[in-house]
Amino acid sequence: MASFSKVSLSISLLLTLILAIQFNGCESNLFSKTKVEVFNRLTNGVILGFHCKDKHHDLGPVTLQPNQSWSFRFLPDLFNP
């Protein structure tokens, strides 16, 4: 019977944690994607070049002309900030 109460307690704590993360901010929820947007606002017509990647994803090299933007979305990793 003790093992059932440990499992029950673990599930309750996990649900509490998920709900706390869910309602932490009003503008986002637990499963919403985060949007990253890059703008080229450099002066004198300078072209902006960059390469966006992480350990698991490579979005490739990007070149932005003046006043151009580029964006991508991703799901944040809640367990490895």
mmCIF file of C-alpha atoms in Angstrom:
data_model
loop_
_atom_site.group_PDB
_atom_site.id
_atom_site.type_symbol
_atom_site.label_atom_id
_atom_site.label_comp_id
_atom_site.label_asym_id
_atom_site.label_seq_id
_atom_site.Cartn_x
_atom_site.Cartn_y
_atom_site.Cartn_z
ATOM 1 C CA MET A 1 0.000 0.000 0.000
ATOM 2 C CA ALA A 2 2.919 2.321 0.650
ATOM 3 C CA SER A 3 4.068 2.118 -2.967
ATOM 4 C CA PHE A 4 0.625 3.195 -4.199
ATOM 5 C CA SER A 5 0.721 6.306 -2.024
ATOM 6 C CA LYS A 6 4.222 7.161 -3.302
ATOM 7 C CA VAL A 7 3.051 6.857 -6.887
ATOM 8 C CA SER A 8 -0.046 8.899 -6.094
ATOM 9 C CA LEU A 9 2.045 11.590 -4.411
ATOM 10 C CA SER A 10 4.485 11.685 -7.347
ATOM 11 C CA ILE A 11 1.664 12.105 -9.852
ATOM 12 C CA SER A 12 0.077 14.854 -7.747
ATOM 13 C CA LEU A 13 3.350 16.750 -7.513
ATOM 14 C CA LEU A 14 3.943 16.413 -11.247
ATOM 15 C CA LEU A 15 0.466 17.722 -12.060
ATOM 16 C CA THR A 16 0.951 20.611 -9.641
ATOM 17 C CA LEU A 17 4.244 21.500 -11.305
ATOM 18 C CA ILE A 18 2.698 21.382 -14.785
ATOM 19 C CA LEU A 19 -0.186 23.616 -13.699
ATOM 20 C CA ALA A 20 2.201 26.073 -12.038
ATOM 21 C CA ILE A 21 4.227 26.332 -15.233
ATOM 22 C CA GLN A 22 1.051 26.581 -17.298
ATOM 23 C CA PHE A 23 -0.330 29.573 -15.387
ATOM 24 C CA ASN A 24 2.964 31.306 -14.660
ATOM 25 C CA GLY A 25 2.401 33.845 -17.440
ATOM 26 C CA CYS A 26 -0.830 35.002 -19.012
ATOM 27 C CA GLU A 27 0.532 35.382 -22.552
ATOM 28 C CA SER A 28 1.857 31.866 -23.029
ATOM 29 C CA ASN A 29 1.006 28.365 -22.001
ATOM 30 C CA LEU A 30 2.922 25.141 -21.506
ATOM 31 C CA PHE A 31 2.730 23.955 -25.102
ATOM 32 C CA SER A 32 3.002 27.248 -26.996
ATOM 33 C CA LYS A 33 5.905 27.894 -29.310
ATOM 34 C CA THR A 34 8.332 30.729 -28.745
ATOM 35 C CA LYS A 35 8.920 33.001 -31.727
ATOM 36 C CA VAL A 36 12.334 34.468 -32.455
ATOM 37 C CA GLU A 37 12.487 37.267 -35.020
ATOM 38 C CA VAL A 38 15.671 38.892 -36.332
ATOM 39 C CA PHE A 39 15.578 42.297 -38.050
ATOM 40 C CA ASN A 40 18.345 43.869 -40.105
ATOM 41 C CA ARG A 41 18.297 47.486 -39.011
ATOM 42 C CA LEU A 42 21.959 48.130 -39.749
ATOM 43 C CA THR A 43 22.760 51.468 -41.382
ATOM 44 C CA ASN A 44 24.429 52.224 -44.744
ATOM 45 C CA GLY A 45 22.882 49.210 -46.497
ATOM 46 C CA VAL A 46 24.930 46.635 -44.589
ATOM 47 C CA ILE A 47 23.855 43.039 -45.248
ATOM 48 C CA LEU A 48 23.484 40.896 -42.116
ATOM 49 C CA GLY A 49 24.638 37.303 -42.265
ATOM 50 C CA PHE A 50 24.319 34.682 -39.527
ATOM 51 C CA HIS A 51 23.993 30.954 -38.996
ATOM 52 C CA CYS A 52 21.350 29.716 -36.551
ATOM 53 C CA LYS A 53 21.899 26.299 -34.985
ATOM 54 C CA ASP A 54 21.952 24.411 -31.709
ATOM 55 C CA LYS A 55 22.965 20.950 -30.568
ATOM 56 C CA HIS A 56 20.098 19.211 -32.387
ATOM 57 C CA HIS A 57 18.927 21.633 -35.109
ATOM 58 C CA ASP A 58 20.648 23.530 -37.895
ATOM 59 C CA LEU A 59 18.519 26.154 -39.638
ATOM 60 C CA GLY A 60 21.354 27.020 -42.016
ATOM 61 C CA PRO A 61 22.994 30.267 -42.979
ATOM 62 C CA VAL A 62 20.738 33.286 -43.418
ATOM 63 C CA THR A 63 21.424 36.576 -45.189
ATOM 64 C CA LEU A 64 19.192 39.575 -44.500
ATOM 65 C CA GLN A 65 19.083 42.635 -46.695
ATOM 66 C CA PRO A 66 18.517 46.030 -45.000
ATOM 67 C CA ASN A 67 15.062 46.296 -43.360
ATOM 68 C CA GLN A 68 14.391 42.592 -43.924
ATOM 69 C CA SER A 69 13.402 40.158 -41.153
ATOM 70 C CA TRP A 70 13.621 36.409 -40.543
ATOM 71 C CA SER A 71 11.866 34.340 -37.880
ATOM 72 C CA PHE A 72 11.452 30.840 -36.538
ATOM 73 C CA ARG A 73 9.459 29.138 -33.777
ATOM 74 C CA PHE A 74 10.369 26.440 -31.302
ATOM 75 C CA LEU A 75 9.025 24.666 -28.245
ATOM 76 C CA PRO A 76 11.110 25.496 -25.164
ATOM 77 C CA ASP A 77 12.692 22.589 -23.302
ATOM 78 C CA LEU A 78 11.080 22.799 -19.853
ATOM 79 C CA PHE A 79 13.415 20.297 -18.234
ATOM 80 C CA ASN A 80 16.716 21.720 -19.499
ATOM 81 C CA PRO A 81 16.653 25.527 -19.331
#
